[in-house]
CSV table of C-alpha atoms and ligand atoms in Angstrom, one decimal:
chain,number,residue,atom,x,y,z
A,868,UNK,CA,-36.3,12.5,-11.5
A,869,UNK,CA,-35.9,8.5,-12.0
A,870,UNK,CA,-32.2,8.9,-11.1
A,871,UNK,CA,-33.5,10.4,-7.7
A,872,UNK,CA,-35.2,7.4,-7.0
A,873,UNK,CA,-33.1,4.5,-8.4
A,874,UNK,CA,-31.1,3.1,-5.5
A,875,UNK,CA,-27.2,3.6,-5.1
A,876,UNK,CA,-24.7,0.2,-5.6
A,877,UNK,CA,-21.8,0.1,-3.5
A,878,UNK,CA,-19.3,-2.4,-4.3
A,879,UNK,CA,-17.1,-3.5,-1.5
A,880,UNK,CA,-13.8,-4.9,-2.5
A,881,UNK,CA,-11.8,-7.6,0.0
A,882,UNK,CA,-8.8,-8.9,-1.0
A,883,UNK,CA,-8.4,-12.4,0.9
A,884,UNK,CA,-5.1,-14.6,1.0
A,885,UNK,CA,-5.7,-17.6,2.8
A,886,UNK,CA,-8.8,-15.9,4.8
A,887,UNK,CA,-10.8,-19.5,5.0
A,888,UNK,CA,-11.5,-19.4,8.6
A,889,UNK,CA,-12.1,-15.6,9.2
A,890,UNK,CA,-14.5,-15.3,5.8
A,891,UNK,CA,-17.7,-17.2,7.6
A,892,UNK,CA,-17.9,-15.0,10.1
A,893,UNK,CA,-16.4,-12.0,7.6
A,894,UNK,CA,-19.2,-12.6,5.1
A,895,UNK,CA,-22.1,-12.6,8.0
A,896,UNK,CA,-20.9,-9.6,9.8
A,897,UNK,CA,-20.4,-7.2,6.6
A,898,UNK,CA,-23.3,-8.4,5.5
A,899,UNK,CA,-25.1,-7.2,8.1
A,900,UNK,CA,-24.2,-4.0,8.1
A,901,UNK,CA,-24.4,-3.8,4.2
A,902,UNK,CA,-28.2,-5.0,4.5
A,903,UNK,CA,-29.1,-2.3,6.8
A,904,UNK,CA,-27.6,0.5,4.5
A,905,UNK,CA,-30.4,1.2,1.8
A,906,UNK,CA,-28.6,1.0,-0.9
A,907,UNK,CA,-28.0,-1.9,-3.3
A,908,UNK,CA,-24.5,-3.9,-2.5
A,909,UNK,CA,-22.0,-6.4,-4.3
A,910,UNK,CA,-19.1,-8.0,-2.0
A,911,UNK,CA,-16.2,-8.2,-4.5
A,912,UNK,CA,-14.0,-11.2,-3.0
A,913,UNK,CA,-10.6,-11.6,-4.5
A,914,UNK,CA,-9.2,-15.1,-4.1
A,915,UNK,CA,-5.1,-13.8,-4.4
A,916,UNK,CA,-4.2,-17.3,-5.1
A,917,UNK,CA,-4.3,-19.1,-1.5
A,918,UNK,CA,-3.0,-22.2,-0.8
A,919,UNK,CA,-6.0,-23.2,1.6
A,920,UNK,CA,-9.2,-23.4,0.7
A,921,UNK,CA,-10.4,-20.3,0.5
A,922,UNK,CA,-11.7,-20.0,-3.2
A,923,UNK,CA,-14.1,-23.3,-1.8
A,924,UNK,CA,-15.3,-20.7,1.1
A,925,UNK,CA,-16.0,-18.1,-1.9
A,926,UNK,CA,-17.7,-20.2,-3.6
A,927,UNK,CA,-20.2,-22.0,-1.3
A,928,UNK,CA,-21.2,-17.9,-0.2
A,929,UNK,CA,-21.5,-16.8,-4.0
A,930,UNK,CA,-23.8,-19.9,-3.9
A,931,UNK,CA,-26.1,-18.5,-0.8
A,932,UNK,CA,-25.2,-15.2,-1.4
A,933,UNK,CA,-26.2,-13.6,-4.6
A,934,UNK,CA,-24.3,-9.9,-4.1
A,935,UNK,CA,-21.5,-11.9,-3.6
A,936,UNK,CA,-18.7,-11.9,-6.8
A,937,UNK,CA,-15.8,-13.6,-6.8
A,938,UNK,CA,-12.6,-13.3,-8.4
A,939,UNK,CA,-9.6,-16.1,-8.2
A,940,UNK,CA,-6.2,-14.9,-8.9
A,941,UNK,CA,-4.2,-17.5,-11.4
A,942,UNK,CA,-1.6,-17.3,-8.4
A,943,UNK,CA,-0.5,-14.8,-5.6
A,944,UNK,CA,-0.5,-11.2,-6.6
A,945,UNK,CA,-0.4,-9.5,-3.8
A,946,UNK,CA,-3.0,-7.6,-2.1
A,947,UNK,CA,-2.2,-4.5,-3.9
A,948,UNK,CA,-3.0,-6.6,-7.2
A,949,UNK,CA,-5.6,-8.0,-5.4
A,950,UNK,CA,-7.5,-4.5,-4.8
A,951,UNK,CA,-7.0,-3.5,-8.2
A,952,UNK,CA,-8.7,-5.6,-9.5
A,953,UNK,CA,-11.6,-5.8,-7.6
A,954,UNK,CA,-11.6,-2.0,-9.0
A,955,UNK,CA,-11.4,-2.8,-12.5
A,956,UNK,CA,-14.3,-5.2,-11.6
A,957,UNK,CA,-16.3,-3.4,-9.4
A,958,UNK,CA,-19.8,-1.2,-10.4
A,959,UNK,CA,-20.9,0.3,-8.1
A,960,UNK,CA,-21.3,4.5,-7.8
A,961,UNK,CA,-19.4,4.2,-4.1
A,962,UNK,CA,-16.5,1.5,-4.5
A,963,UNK,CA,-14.9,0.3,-1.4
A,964,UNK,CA,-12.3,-1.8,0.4
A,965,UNK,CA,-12.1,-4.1,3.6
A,966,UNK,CA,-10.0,-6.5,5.2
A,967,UNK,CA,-11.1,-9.9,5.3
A,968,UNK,CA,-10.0,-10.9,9.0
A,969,UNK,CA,-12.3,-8.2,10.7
A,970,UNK,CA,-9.5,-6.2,11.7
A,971,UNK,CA,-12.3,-3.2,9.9
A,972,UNK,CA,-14.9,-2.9,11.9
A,973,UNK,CA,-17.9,-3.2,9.4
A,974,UNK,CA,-19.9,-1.0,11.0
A,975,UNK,CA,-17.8,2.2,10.2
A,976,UNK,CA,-19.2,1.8,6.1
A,977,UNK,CA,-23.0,3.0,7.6
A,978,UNK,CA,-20.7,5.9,8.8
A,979,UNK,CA,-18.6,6.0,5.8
A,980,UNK,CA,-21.9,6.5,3.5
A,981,UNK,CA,-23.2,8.5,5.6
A,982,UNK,CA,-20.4,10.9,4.9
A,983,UNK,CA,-20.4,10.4,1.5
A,984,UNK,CA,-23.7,11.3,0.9
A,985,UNK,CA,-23.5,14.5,2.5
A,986,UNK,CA,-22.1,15.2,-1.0
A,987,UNK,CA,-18.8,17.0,0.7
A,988,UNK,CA,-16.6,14.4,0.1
A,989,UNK,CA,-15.4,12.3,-2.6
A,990,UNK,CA,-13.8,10.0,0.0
A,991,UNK,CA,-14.7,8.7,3.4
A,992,UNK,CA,-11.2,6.9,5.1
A,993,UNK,CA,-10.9,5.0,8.5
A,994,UNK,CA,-7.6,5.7,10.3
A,995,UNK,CA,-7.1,3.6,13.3
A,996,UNK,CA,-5.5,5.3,16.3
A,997,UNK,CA,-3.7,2.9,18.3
A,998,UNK,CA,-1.7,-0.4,17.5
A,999,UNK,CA,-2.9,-2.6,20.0
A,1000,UNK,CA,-1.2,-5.7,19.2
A,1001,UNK,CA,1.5,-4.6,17.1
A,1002,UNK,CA,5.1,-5.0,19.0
A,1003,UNK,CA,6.8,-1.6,20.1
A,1004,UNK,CA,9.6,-2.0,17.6
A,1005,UNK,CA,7.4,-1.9,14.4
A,1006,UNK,CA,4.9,0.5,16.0
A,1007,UNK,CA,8.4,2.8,16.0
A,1008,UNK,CA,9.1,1.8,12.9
A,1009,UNK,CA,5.9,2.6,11.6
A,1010,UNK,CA,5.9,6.2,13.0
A,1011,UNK,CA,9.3,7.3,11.6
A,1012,UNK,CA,8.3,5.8,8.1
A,1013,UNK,CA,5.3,8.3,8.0
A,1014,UNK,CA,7.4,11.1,9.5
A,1015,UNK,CA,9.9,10.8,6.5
A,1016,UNK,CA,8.0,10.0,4.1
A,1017,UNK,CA,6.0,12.6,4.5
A,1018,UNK,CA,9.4,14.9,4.7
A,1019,UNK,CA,10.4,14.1,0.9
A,1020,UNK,CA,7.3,12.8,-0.8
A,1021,UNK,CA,5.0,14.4,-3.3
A,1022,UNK,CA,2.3,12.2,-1.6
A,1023,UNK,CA,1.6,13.2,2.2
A,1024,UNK,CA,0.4,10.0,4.1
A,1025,UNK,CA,-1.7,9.7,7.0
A,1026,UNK,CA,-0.4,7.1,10.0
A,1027,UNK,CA,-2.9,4.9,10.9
A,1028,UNK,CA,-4.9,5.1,7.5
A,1029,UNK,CA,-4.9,2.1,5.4
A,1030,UNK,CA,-6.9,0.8,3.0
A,1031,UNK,CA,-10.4,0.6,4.6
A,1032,UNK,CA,-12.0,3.6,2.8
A,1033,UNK,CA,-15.1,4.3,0.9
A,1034,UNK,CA,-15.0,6.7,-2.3
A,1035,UNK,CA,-17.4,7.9,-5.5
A,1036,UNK,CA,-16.9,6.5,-8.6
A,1037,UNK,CA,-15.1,9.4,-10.1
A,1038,UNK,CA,-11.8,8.5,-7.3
A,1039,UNK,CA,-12.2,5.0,-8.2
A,1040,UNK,CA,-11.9,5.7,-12.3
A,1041,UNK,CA,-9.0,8.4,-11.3
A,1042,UNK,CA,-7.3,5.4,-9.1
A,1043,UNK,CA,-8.0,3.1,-12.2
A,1044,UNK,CA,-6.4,5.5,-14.4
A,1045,UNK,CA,-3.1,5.1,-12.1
A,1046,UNK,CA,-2.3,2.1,-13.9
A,1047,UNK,CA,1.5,1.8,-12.6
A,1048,UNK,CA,2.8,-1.6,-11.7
A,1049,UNK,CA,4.2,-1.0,-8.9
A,1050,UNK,CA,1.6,0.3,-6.5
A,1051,UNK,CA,1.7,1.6,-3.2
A,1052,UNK,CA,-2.0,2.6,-2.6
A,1053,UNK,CA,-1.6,4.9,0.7
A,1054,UNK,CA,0.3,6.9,-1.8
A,1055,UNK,CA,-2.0,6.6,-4.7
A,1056,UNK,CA,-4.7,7.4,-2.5
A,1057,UNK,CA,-3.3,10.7,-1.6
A,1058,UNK,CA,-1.8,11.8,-5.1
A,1059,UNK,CA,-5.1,11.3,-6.6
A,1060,UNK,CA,-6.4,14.1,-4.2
A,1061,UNK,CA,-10.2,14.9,-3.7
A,1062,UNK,CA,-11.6,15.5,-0.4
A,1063,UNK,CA,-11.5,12.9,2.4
A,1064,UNK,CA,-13.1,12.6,5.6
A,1065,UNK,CA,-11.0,10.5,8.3
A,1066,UNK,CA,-13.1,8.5,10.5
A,1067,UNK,CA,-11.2,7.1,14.0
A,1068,UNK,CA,-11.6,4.0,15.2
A,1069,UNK,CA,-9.5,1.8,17.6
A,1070,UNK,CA,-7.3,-1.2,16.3
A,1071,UNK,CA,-8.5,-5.0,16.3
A,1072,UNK,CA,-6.6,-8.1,16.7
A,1073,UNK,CA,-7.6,-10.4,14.0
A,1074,UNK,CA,-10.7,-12.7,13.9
A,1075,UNK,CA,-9.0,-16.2,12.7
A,1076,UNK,CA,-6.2,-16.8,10.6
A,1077,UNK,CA,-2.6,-14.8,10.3
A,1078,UNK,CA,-1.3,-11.7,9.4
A,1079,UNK,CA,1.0,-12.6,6.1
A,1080,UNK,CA,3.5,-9.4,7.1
A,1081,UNK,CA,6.5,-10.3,8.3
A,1082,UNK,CA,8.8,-7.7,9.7
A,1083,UNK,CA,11.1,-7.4,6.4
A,1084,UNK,CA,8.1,-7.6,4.6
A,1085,UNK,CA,7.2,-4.7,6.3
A,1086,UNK,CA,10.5,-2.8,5.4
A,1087,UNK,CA,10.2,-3.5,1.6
A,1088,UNK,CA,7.0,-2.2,1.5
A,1089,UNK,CA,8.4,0.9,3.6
A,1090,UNK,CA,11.4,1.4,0.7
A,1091,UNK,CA,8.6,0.6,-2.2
A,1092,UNK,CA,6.7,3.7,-0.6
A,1093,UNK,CA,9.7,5.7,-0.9
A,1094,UNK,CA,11.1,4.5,-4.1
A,1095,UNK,CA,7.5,4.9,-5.9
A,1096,UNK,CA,6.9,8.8,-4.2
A,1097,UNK,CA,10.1,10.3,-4.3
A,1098,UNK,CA,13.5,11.0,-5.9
A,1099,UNK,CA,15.0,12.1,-2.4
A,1100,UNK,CA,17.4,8.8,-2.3
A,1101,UNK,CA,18.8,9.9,-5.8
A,1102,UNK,CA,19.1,13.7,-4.3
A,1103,UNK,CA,20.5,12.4,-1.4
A,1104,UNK,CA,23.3,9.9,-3.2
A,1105,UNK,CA,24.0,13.1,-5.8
A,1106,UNK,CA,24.6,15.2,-2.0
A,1107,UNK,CA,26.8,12.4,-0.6
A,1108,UNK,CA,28.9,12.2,-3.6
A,1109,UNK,CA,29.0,15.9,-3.8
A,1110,UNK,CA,30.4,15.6,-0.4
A,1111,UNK,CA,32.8,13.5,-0.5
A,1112,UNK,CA,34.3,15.2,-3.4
A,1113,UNK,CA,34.6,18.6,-1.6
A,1114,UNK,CA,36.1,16.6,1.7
A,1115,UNK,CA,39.0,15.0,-0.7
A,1116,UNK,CA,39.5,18.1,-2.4
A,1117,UNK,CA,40.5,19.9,0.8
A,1118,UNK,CA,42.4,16.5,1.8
A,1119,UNK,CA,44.7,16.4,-1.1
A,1120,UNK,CA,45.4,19.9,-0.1
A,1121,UNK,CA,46.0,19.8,3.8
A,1122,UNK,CA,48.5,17.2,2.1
A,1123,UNK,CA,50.1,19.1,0.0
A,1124,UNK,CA,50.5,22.2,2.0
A,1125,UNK,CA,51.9,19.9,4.6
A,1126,UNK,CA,54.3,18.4,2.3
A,1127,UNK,CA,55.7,21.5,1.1
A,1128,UNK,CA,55.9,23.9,3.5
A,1129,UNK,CA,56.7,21.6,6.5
A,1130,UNK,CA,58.5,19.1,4.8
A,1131,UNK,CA,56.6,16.7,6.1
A,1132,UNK,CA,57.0,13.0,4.3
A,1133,UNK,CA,54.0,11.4,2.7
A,1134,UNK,CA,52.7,8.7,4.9
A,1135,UNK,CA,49.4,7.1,6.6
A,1136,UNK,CA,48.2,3.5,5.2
A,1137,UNK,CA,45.8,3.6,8.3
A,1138,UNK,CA,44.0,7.1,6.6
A,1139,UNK,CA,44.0,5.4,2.7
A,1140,UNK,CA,42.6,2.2,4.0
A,1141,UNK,CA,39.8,4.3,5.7
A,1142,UNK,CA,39.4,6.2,2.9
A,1143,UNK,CA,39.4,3.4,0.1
A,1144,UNK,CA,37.0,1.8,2.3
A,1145,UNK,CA,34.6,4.4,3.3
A,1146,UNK,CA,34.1,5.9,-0.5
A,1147,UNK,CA,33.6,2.3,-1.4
A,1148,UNK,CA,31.4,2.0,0.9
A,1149,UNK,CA,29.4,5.2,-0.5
A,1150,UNK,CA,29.7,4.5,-3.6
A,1151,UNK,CA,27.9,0.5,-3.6
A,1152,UNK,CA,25.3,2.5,-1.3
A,1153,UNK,CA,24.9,5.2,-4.2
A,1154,UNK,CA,24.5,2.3,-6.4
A,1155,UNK,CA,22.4,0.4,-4.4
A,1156,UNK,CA,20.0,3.3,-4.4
A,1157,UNK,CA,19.9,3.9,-8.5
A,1158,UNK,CA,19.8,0.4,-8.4
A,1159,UNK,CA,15.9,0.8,-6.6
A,1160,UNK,CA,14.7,2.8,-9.0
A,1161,UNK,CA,16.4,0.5,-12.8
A,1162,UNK,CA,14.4,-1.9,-11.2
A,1163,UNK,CA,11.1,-0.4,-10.4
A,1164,UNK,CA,11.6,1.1,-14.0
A,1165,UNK,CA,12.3,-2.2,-16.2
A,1166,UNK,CA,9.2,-3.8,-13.9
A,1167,UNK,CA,7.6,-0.9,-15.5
A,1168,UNK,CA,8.7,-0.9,-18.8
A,1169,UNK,CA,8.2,-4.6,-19.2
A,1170,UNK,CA,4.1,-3.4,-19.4
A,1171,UNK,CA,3.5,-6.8,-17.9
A,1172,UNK,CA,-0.6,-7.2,-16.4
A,1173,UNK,CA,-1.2,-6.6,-12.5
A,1174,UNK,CA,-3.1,-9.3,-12.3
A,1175,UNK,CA,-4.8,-12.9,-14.4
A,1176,UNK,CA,-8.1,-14.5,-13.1
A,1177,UNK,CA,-8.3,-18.0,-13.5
A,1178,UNK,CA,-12.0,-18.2,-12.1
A,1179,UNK,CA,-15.1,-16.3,-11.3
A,1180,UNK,CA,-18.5,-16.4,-11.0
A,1181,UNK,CA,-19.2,-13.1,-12.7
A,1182,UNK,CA,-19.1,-13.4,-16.8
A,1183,UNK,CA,-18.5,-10.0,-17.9
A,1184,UNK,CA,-14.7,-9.3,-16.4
A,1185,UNK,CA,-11.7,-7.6,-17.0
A,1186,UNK,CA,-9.9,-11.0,-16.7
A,1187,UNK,CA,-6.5,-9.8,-17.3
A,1188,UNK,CA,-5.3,-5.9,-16.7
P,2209,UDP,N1,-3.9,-10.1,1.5
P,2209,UDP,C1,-3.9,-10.4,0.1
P,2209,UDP,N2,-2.8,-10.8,-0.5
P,2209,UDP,C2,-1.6,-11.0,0.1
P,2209,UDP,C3,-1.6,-10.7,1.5
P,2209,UDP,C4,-2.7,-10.2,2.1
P,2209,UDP,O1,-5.0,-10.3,-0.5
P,2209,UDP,O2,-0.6,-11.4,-0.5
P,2209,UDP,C5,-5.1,-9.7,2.2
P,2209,UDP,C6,-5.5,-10.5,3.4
P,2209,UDP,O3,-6.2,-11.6,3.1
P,2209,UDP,C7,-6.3,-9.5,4.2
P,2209,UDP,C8,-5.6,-8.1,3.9
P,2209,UDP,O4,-4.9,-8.4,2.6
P,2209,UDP,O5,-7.6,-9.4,3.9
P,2209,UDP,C9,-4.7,-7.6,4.9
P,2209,UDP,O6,-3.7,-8.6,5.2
P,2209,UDP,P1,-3.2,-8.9,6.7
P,2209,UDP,O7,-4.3,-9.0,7.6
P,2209,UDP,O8,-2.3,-10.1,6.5
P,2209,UDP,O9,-2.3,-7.6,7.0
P,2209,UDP,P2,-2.3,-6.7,8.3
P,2209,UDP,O10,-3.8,-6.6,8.7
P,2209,UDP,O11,-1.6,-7.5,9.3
P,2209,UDP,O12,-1.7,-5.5,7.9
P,2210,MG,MG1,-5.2,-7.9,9.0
C-alpha cells in the first residue's frame, strides 16, 4: 500500500537553443501549471550549446528553482540530441517534452496527466490543428510530407503532432532503447507503438526569440524522415531503372524493325542526345538516392555518442551516450 501513497515524478524535458529571452517567462508559466498538478516534478533543461546566454538563464533558475536540472551540451546537437538526453537523464514515472518558447501551451500537461492516469494510455500527445503563422507554402509542404510519408512508411505520422507529449516510463525506456543516431522522433514515437491519446489545441506564435528552422532546414528534415522510415526511394530507383530498361529494349527494336524491313537509314542525334542525357540523368538521381542511405549507414556504423555534456548541476548523469 506505501506505493499507493508515495507521490508520482514527472520529468519534463525542454530542449532550448538560444531560448534566453523566452525561458523567464517559460520557467514561470510551466511552473505554474506543474505546481498545481499533485505530483512531484523535475524541469529537465537542455542547454544545446547556444551561443547567447542561455546556460547563464539555466543557471540563475536551478539556483531559485530546486526541480530545476540542467544539462549543457559541449556544443550544438540538435534538438533531437537535445531530447534524448534529457531522456537518458530524466526520472520520473511520466517523462515529458515541451518547447521552450511557449509555442506548448503549458496548461495542456494537467490534461495530459489527467489522461494518463486514467491508466488507458501509455501516451498522452498534443497535436495542434492549425498553422497560424506558418506561410502557405510550408503549411503545403508540410501536408504533402505527411500524406507520403505516411504512403511508404512503416511508421504512420500524425500532422500536427510534434514533440509535446507526455508518456509512462515503460515508452520512455522503449524510446531509450531506440538508440539510432540518426533520429527522427515523430517516427520513433509511432514505431514504438503503445496507446496514445491526441489532445487538440490551436497553434501559438512564439513568446521571444526565433524559430531556428529555415525552410531547407525544413526539407532535410522531411528527406531524414523518409530516409530513416522507409526503403521506398531504393524501391522506387530499382522501378525507374527497371523502366528504362524495358523502354530501350523496345527502342532498339522499333529500330531495328525499321531498319530492316523499311530500309530506313540509321539516324537521329537529336533522340541519342535526349537519351544519353535523360538516363544520365536517372542514373546520378538513382545514385543520389543510395547515396541517402551509405550515409545514414556509415553515421551509423561510426557508433559515435548523440550527445557530450560539458555542464550540469545534477551529479549522477549519463554525461556522454
Ligand atoms: N532547439 C534545440 N536545438 C536546436 C534547435 C532547436 O534544442 O538545434 C529547441 C528550441 O530551443 C525550442 C525547440 O527546440 O525549444 C523548438 O525549436 P523552434 O521553436 O526553433 O522550432 P519550431 O517551433 O519553429 O518548429
Ligand atoms: Mg517553436
Amino acid at each position: 500500500m506505501a506505493t499507493k501513497t508515495k507521490k508520482k515524478m514527472i520529468s519534463v524535458i525542454v530542449p532550448c537553443f538560444n531560448e534566453e529571452e523566452a525561458l523567464p517567462f517559460f520557467h514561470t508559466e510551466t511552473s505554474k501549471v506543474l505546481k498545481k498538478l499533485g505530483t512531484d516534478y523535475e524541469l529537465i533543461l537542455v542547454n544545446d550549446g547556444s551561443s547567447d546566454k542561455t546556460l547563464d538563464v539555466m543557471k540563475s533558475l536551478a539556483k531559485k528553482d530546486k526541480h530545476v536540472v540542467y544539462l549543457s551540451f559541449s556544443r550544438n546537437f540538435g534538438k533531437e540530441s537535445a531530447m534524448y538526453a534529457g531522456l537518458c537523464n530524466a526520472s520520473g514515472d511520466y517523462v515529458g517534452f515541451i518547447d521552450a518558447d511557449l509555442q506548448h501551451p503549458p496548461i495542456l500537461l494537467k490534461d495530459m496527466l489527467n489522461a494518463l492516469e486514467t491508466g488507458k494510455y501509455d501516451c498522452a500527445a498534443c497535436r495542434r490543428i492549425d498553422r497560424k503563422g506558418d506561410s502557405k507554402i510550408r503549411t503545403w509542404f508540410a501536408r504533402k510530407f505527411y500524406k507520403l510519408i505516411n504512403m511508404i512508411s512503416d511508421a504512420q505520422m500524425v500532422d500536427g503532432a510534434g514533440d509535446y507529449r507526455l508518456m509512462t516510463r515503460e515508452m520512455a525506456d522503449a524510446i531509450i532503447s531506440m538508440s539510432e543516431y540518426n533520429r527522427f522522433s515523430k517516427g520513433i514515437f509511432s514505431w514504438v507503438g503503445f496507446n496514445t491519446y491526441w489532445i487538440d489545441y490551436e497553434n501559438v506564435e512564439r513568446v521571444a526569440g526565433k524559430t531556428s528552422w529555415s525552410f531547407w532546414g525544413l526539407v532535410k528534415y522531411a528527406i531524414d524522415g523518409i530516409v530513416n522510415f522507409s526503403n521506398a526511394p531504393l524501391d522506387l530507383a530499382s522501378f525507374i531503372g527497371l523502366g528504362t530498361t524495358v523502354l530501350a529494349f523496345l527502342y532498339l527494336l522499333f529500330i531495328v524493325i525499321k531498319y530492316a524491313f523499311f530500309g530506313d537509314p540509321v539516324q537521329g542525334w537529336a533522340t541519342l542526345a535526349c537519351i544519353i542525357l535523360i538516363t544520365g540523368g536517372m542514373q546520378l538521381f538513382a545514385l543520389g538516392i543510395i547515396g541517402q542511405y551509405i550515409g545514414k549507414t556509415y553515421m551509423e556504423v561510426k557508433n559515435r555518442p548523440h550527445y557530450i555534456i560539458s555542464d550540469s548541476n545534477k551529479k549522477s548523469i549519463n554525461k556522454i551516450k
